[in-house]
Structures are given as C-alpha cells and as structure tokens.
Amino acid sequence: MAKVKNGKRNGSSEGNSSYPLFEMWTTIVAACSFLCIGLLRAYTSPAIASMKQDPMLFNSTSIPPKEIISWVASSPPLASFFGTIISGPMLQYLGRQRTLVLLTIPYIGGWLLIGFASTSITLIMMGRVLTGLAAGLSTAGAPLYVSECVRPSVRGTLGFLPAMMLSFGVLLGFSTSTINVDWRQLALIMTSFPIALLFMTLTVPESPSWLILKGKEEKGFQNLRKLRGGSKGNVEEVELEILDMKTALLMTRRCSRASINPKTKEVSVLKLMQQRPIYYPATIAVFLMFFQQFTGANAVIYYLSLILTETEPQSFKVGNNGNNGTAAASALGMDHNLSSVIVGVVQFGAFFISLPLIDRLGRKILLIFSAVAMSMPLGILGFYYFCNQEDSSQQCIEVVESTWTWLPLTCLSVFIAAYSIGFNSIPFILMSEIFPSSARSYLCSLTSFVNHLCLFILIRVFPIALDEIGAHWTFWIFCASCLVSILFVWGVVPETKGKSLAEIERGFVREAEPLI
C-alpha cells in the first residue's frame, strides 16, 4: 500500500494535475449533455422570431399567438421539473452512465417532433416538453458523473466543463439567429447534437462510486484504474481511492440506520433529513441554486432582445411617435442579433479566465468575486433604466442619449462574464461534491429540481416585473441578490478545493470540526 506522508499519499496522483486521456474524454462526454441544454435555451429566441413570421402556424389554432409563444418559451423549464424528479431514481438504480445514455432519447425525439411539426401546435409542445425533460435529467446527471470520475486535484477544472459547454451551446444557438433558417429547420439541425451524444455515451464507463455503492467492488476498481490512466504503477493509489469510497459510504450508512423506525424497520425521511451530513449540504446547495437563478443571468439570456429594446431612449420613442421612433433608435443602435452573439462570446470566453483558477484559488473566492463583479454592472444598469423613464429630468435624458449605444451592452457583457467565472458553474460543482455518496443521487435530483423551479419562476416573472415595477427596480433586485449571496458564501459554504469526496463527507459527519 502507498505510504501516507504529511497527510498526503506518497506517490499519489492527487498532486498531479495532468489529465489522463480517458478521464478527459469521459468529462467531455458528460459535459456535452449540458451543450444540449444550452442549445435548448438559446433556440427559444431565434425560433420565436421565426414563428412570429409564420402565419400558417397561428391560423391552424384558435389559441392566441401570445399564449403560444409564452408556452413555447416556458414549457421546457416546466417539463424539466419532472426530469429532475425522475433523475434521482434513475441515477440511483440504473447508474450514472446509463442515465446519460437514456437522456439522449427524449432530446432526439423532441427535436424531431418540432422539426416535423408543420403547423401542429400539439407536436411542437410535445417536442418542447420532451427536450425539457431531458434537460432536467442532464442537470443532475452530468455534474454528478464528472465529480465521481475525476481526481480531486482537477475536479474543479474539469467540473467547469459542463457549464462551459452549456455556454458554448448558448453561443451556438445565438449564432443561428444570423443564418437564414426557420424554426423547423433549426430544430432538425439541433437533432444532430444528441444523436452524436448518444454514441459518445456508449464509450464511457460507469461511475466507480456507484459501482462501490452497489457492491461491485471489482468492476469499480477496474473502471477507476482505467480512468486514472490504466498504468501498473497506479494500482496502490486506486486501491486507496476505493478504500476511501468504502469508508465514506459506511459513515453515511450509519446516519441512515440511525433514521430507521424500530417498529416499521423503514427509514424515516424526516429523521434522515435531520442528520447533519444530509441537511447541511442540502441547504447549502439549494441556496446556491436560488442565488444562481435570482442574480438574473438566465433572464438576460432568455430575454436579451427585450432587454436591449428597453435600453432605447424614451425621448426617441416619444419624440418620434412611438413605433417609428423605436425603429429609428434600433437603426442607430447595435443590431440585437449581433448583440446576442457578443454576449454569447463573452459568456463562453469568460470560462477561460476561471479554468486555471478554480483549483488554485478555490470555490469560495471565485464565488465571492463573481458576486461582487456581477453586482456592479447590475447596479449601473438599474441606474441607466432609472434615468430612461418617461418623466426623467433633462440631465437623466442627456446621460441616456450619450451612453445608450454602448453602456447597456457593456454592462450586460461584464455581468455575464462575471456570472460565468463563478455562479454559472460552481454551484453545480459543489452540488456534486458535498453530498454523501449513499444519498448523492437523490440530493442532486432535489437540488436540480430547485434550480429548474427557480428558473421557471424567473422566466415567467421577469417580463411581468419589467411592466409592474420597471426595469430599474428589477435589476436593482438582482443586484441585491448578488450582495446577499456574498454573505452566504462567506459565512456558510465550505471550501472543497483539493479534497477527495470521502474527505468532504467526513467533514460533514464530524460535527465538532469546523467546516469553514
């Protein structure tokens, strides 16, 4: 067995930041399921624009066009609730790798239904529901699979890849708004991605942690050794990793046994949730998902065109009889499609800043930096919208007219970049790190459900908030959410940088030890 020296294993791969090819390939495959989520989210904007120019679609039904557009936009987040609910049992009983394989099927079926829907609203909605269901499965499955397959020394860096691929999918989706295809053709193009993912998922192994959980120690050893490079020299290190997994599993199972009703011999969910290794990480993950959504980044992605329209000076609209003034303002300003691509490029490019930092600086520092950096452009943007009201003073009007061609897009780009550096991906990384192995599937499912619930609420409420309280208060609320998240991360979230999953579990079990 490898010797332990100064708290670290001698010869351990923990300190080796190189990437075995198979470990990297496994991470990329899992991350591509998040690419499909990004494509799904970005499809909404160009598809709705195309649908509005398709009179045959709306003539085929008595449903008002606004209702159709609203449900086309919001049905995937709504359907993703059910995806997150069933992801827990699937991950627990079928395994992580099989879940990744199976989630490609509703993606493929959903995009095909939309592509061949012609004028059938029913087929469109069925397709959107199926793709949303697959997105819910992806949200829980991919980060969990990555965290269980990669080494602690690079888990943060490789854990960034799912969210990074999501942003790349958003960028690809926004880019499609610049090519001349309608919503049906675009859906058929989207089908090629989950088809490719289906074949890719067949080449990766099952999670070693899940195999250990199911008592398949020999197979778990073989898969872990393959992921670590497969060389003869890493046998002892793989054995120690397997031993770590088994030890952590025994500790969390003790918590589960303490929650068994002695009369019925059944586990009491209430007692189980009172166990610190369960409720503490679950509370942290749920609040991180809440802050991830209600800092407003996905509202920007879904409604970027609407937000940019709101930035056009009110003085232009009033002075030029409403619609004509808006058209003139749009002509003077930057094209909304081009602005969308710029925001997509910024979001994707920002990941390359955080990739080398997450396993050096840690999760907490990047989260705090991300929240601080998001709050500043949100505050400025709120002030811009405050100045851009119909009853604003002459000074405010002058500020808006002198900055509207660059300030809003700059603020949105800085905000999205700051979001990508921390809050876009780190909540998913922490979600997959801090849960105990015996309950990880269900807790990841619960956290993903909260994430999609918050996303659905955000998407439905955001345009209402713009009308009811104004864009300035809406963005100031997002700013306040960022500031509150700083206090939460600083005071509650534990640092997991460089720790094995077993070490993180032990940190929650030992109540006397500080977690922060």
XYZ file of N, CA, C and O in Angstrom, residues 174-240:
268
model
N -27.377 31.237 -30.272
C -27.485 32.650 -30.649
C -26.945 32.881 -32.061
O -27.470 33.715 -32.811
N -25.907 32.147 -32.406
C -25.307 32.324 -33.741
C -26.268 31.922 -34.843
O -26.195 32.445 -35.962
N -27.173 30.984 -34.538
C -28.126 30.558 -35.567
C -29.091 31.675 -35.960
O -29.724 31.605 -37.020
N -29.210 32.689 -35.092
C -30.103 33.803 -35.443
C -29.543 34.633 -36.596
O -30.259 35.455 -37.161
N -28.291 34.389 -36.943
C -27.674 35.149 -38.032
C -27.734 34.411 -39.364
O -27.295 34.942 -40.380
N -28.249 33.159 -39.360
C -28.358 32.411 -40.621
C -29.826 32.288 -40.996
O -30.716 32.382 -40.159
N -30.074 32.043 -42.259
C -31.442 32.084 -42.794
C -32.071 30.688 -42.763
O -32.165 30.001 -43.777
N -32.506 30.252 -41.564
C -33.267 29.009 -41.436
C -34.489 29.284 -40.558
O -34.446 30.133 -39.680
N -35.593 28.562 -40.828
C -36.777 28.760 -39.989
C -36.710 27.839 -38.775
O -35.776 27.053 -38.610
N -37.736 27.905 -37.919
C -37.711 27.179 -36.641
C -37.723 25.666 -36.841
O -37.152 24.920 -36.046
N -38.339 25.168 -37.920
C -38.363 23.722 -38.176
C -36.977 23.221 -38.588
O -36.481 22.205 -38.079
N -36.363 23.922 -39.534
C -35.019 23.537 -39.982
C -34.014 23.616 -38.837
O -33.137 22.758 -38.713
N -34.164 24.641 -38.002
C -33.264 24.804 -36.870
C -33.404 23.631 -35.897
O -32.412 23.128 -35.368
N -34.642 23.172 -35.675
C -34.859 22.022 -34.785
C -34.196 20.763 -35.330
O -33.608 19.973 -34.575
N -34.270 20.561 -36.642
C -33.628 19.385 -37.245
C -32.107 19.472 -37.138
O -31.428 18.457 -36.957
N -31.566 20.683 -37.246
C -30.125 20.860 -37.041
C -29.757 20.481 -35.606
O -28.744 19.811 -35.358
N -30.590 20.903 -34.646
C -30.334 20.599 -33.238
C -30.325 19.096 -32.974
O -29.655 18.617 -32.054
N -31.080 18.331 -33.764
C -31.170 16.884 -33.547
C -29.817 16.200 -33.659
O -29.561 15.189 -32.987
N -28.934 16.747 -34.470
C -27.637 16.087 -34.703
C -26.793 16.028 -33.429
O -25.995 15.092 -33.258
N -26.968 16.974 -32.527
C -26.138 17.001 -31.320
C -26.462 15.867 -30.355
O -25.558 15.150 -29.921
N -27.731 15.637 -29.964
C -27.996 14.487 -29.087
C -27.756 13.138 -29.757
O -27.453 12.159 -29.071
N -27.889 13.073 -31.102
C -27.559 11.816 -31.786
C -26.078 11.501 -31.609
O -25.694 10.361 -31.291
N -25.229 12.516 -31.790
C -23.795 12.320 -31.564
C -23.513 11.969 -30.107
O -22.688 11.097 -29.808
N -24.225 12.633 -29.183
C -24.035 12.361 -27.761
C -24.403 10.921 -27.420
O -23.747 10.288 -26.582
N -25.441 10.382 -28.047
C -25.857 9.006 -27.791
C -24.706 8.030 -28.040
O -24.414 7.164 -27.207
N -24.030 8.179 -29.171
C -22.917 7.281 -29.487
C -21.716 7.530 -28.575
O -20.988 6.596 -28.212
N -21.514 8.779 -28.178
C -20.398 9.101 -27.283
C -20.590 8.482 -25.899
O -19.636 7.978 -25.291
N -21.827 8.514 -25.378
C -22.064 7.985 -24.030
C -21.868 6.476 -23.951
O -21.640 5.939 -22.856
N -21.946 5.794 -25.083
C -21.734 4.345 -25.095
C -20.266 3.971 -24.933
O -19.942 2.800 -24.726
N -19.365 4.948 -25.017
C -17.925 4.669 -24.931
C -17.341 4.924 -23.545
O -16.158 4.674 -23.341
N -18.138 5.438 -22.598
C -17.587 5.800 -21.289
C -18.008 4.775 -20.240
O -19.034 4.091 -20.388
N -17.248 4.650 -19.131
C -17.536 3.630 -18.112
C -18.549 4.111 -17.087
O -18.842 5.300 -16.988
N -19.046 3.177 -16.308
C -19.903 3.525 -15.185
C -19.062 4.143 -14.076
O -17.875 3.882 -13.948
N -19.689 5.002 -13.275
C -19.013 5.662 -12.162
C -18.505 4.640 -11.142
O -19.284 3.788 -10.678
N -17.220 4.702 -10.776
C -16.700 3.781 -9.755
C -17.437 3.908 -8.426
O -17.677 2.905 -7.750
N -17.804 5.135 -8.030
C -18.515 5.326 -6.758
C -19.867 4.611 -6.767
O -20.265 4.018 -5.754
N -20.579 4.678 -7.884
C -21.863 3.993 -7.961
C -21.684 2.485 -7.895
O -22.472 1.787 -7.232
N -20.651 1.972 -8.538
C -20.387 0.530 -8.503
C -20.055 0.070 -7.088
O -20.502 -0.992 -6.648
N -19.283 0.879 -6.353
C -18.984 0.557 -4.958
C -20.268 0.582 -4.124
O -20.502 -0.270 -3.271
N -21.106 1.575 -4.386
C -22.385 1.683 -3.684
C -23.227 0.432 -3.895
O -23.948 -0.007 -2.985
N -23.143 -0.168 -5.081
C -23.929 -1.351 -5.410
C -23.197 -2.653 -5.089
O -23.661 -3.743 -5.455
N -22.029 -2.557 -4.431
C -21.298 -3.756 -4.026
C -20.467 -4.382 -5.126
O -19.945 -5.497 -4.955
N -20.284 -3.686 -6.249
C -19.497 -4.224 -7.370
C -18.077 -3.674 -7.296
O -17.644 -2.882 -8.138
N -17.338 -4.108 -6.260
C -16.030 -3.534 -5.968
C -15.007 -3.820 -7.064
O -14.214 -2.946 -7.430
N -15.018 -5.030 -7.602
C -14.023 -5.395 -8.624
C -14.217 -4.553 -9.891
O -13.253 -4.038 -10.461
N -15.458 -4.405 -10.318
C -15.740 -3.594 -11.500
C -15.416 -2.127 -11.234
O -14.886 -1.422 -12.104
N -15.715 -1.670 -10.018
C -15.374 -0.297 -9.656
C -13.882 -0.055 -9.700
O -13.419 0.987 -10.166
N -13.104 -1.033 -9.223
C -11.649 -0.937 -9.269
C -11.153 -0.855 -10.711
O -10.294 -0.027 -11.046
N -11.699 -1.698 -11.574
C -11.279 -1.702 -12.983
C -11.604 -0.370 -13.659
O -10.768 0.182 -14.399
N -12.796 0.150 -13.427
C -13.181 1.420 -14.057
C -12.348 2.584 -13.542
O -11.938 3.455 -14.309
N -12.089 2.594 -12.223
C -11.296 3.678 -11.659
C -9.862 3.626 -12.173
O -9.262 4.663 -12.484
N -9.323 2.430 -12.277
C -7.955 2.293 -12.800
C -7.880 2.748 -14.263
O -6.916 3.404 -14.678
N -8.915 2.445 -15.025
C -8.964 2.888 -16.419
C -9.023 4.406 -16.506
O -8.354 5.031 -17.333
N -9.819 5.014 -15.614
C -9.937 6.474 -15.594
C -8.641 7.149 -15.166
O -8.352 8.281 -15.572
N -7.844 6.482 -14.338
C -6.596 7.061 -13.838
C -5.405 6.802 -14.745
O -4.270 7.089 -14.387
N -5.645 6.235 -15.905
C -4.576 6.057 -16.866
C -4.258 4.620 -17.185
O -3.580 4.329 -18.167
N -4.676 3.685 -16.314
C -4.507 2.262 -16.599
C -3.110 1.725 -16.456
O -2.842 0.581 -16.813
N -2.147 2.497 -15.910
C -0.767 2.016 -15.792
C -0.620 1.113 -14.578
O -1.395 1.179 -13.616
N 0.391 0.275 -14.584
C 0.637 -0.646 -13.482
C 0.999 0.099 -12.202
O 0.749 -0.366 -11.106
N 1.607 1.259 -12.347
C 2.091 1.999 -11.187
C 1.013 2.635 -10.347
O 1.288 3.096 -9.247
N -0.214 2.665 -10.834
C -1.250 3.363 -10.072
C -2.177 2.419 -9.333
O -3.207 2.830 -8.830
N -1.836 1.130 -9.249
C -2.705 0.142 -8.605
C -2.926 0.488 -7.140
O -4.058 0.486 -6.650
N -1.837 0.796 -6.403
C -1.972 1.084 -4.979
C -2.794 2.339 -4.728
O -3.599 2.396 -3.794
N -2.612 3.350 -5.587
C -3.384 4.584 -5.426
C -4.864 4.346 -5.699
O -5.726 4.903 -5.015
N -5.163 3.531 -6.684
C -6.556 3.201 -6.977
C -7.169 2.432 -5.818
O -8.319 2.665 -5.425
N -6.393 1.508 -5.225
C -6.883 0.756 -4.069
C -7.213 1.686 -2.905
O -8.221 1.496 -2.206
N -6.361 2.693 -2.680
C -6.617 3.650 -1.604
C -7.856 4.487 -1.887
O -8.624 4.813 -0.973
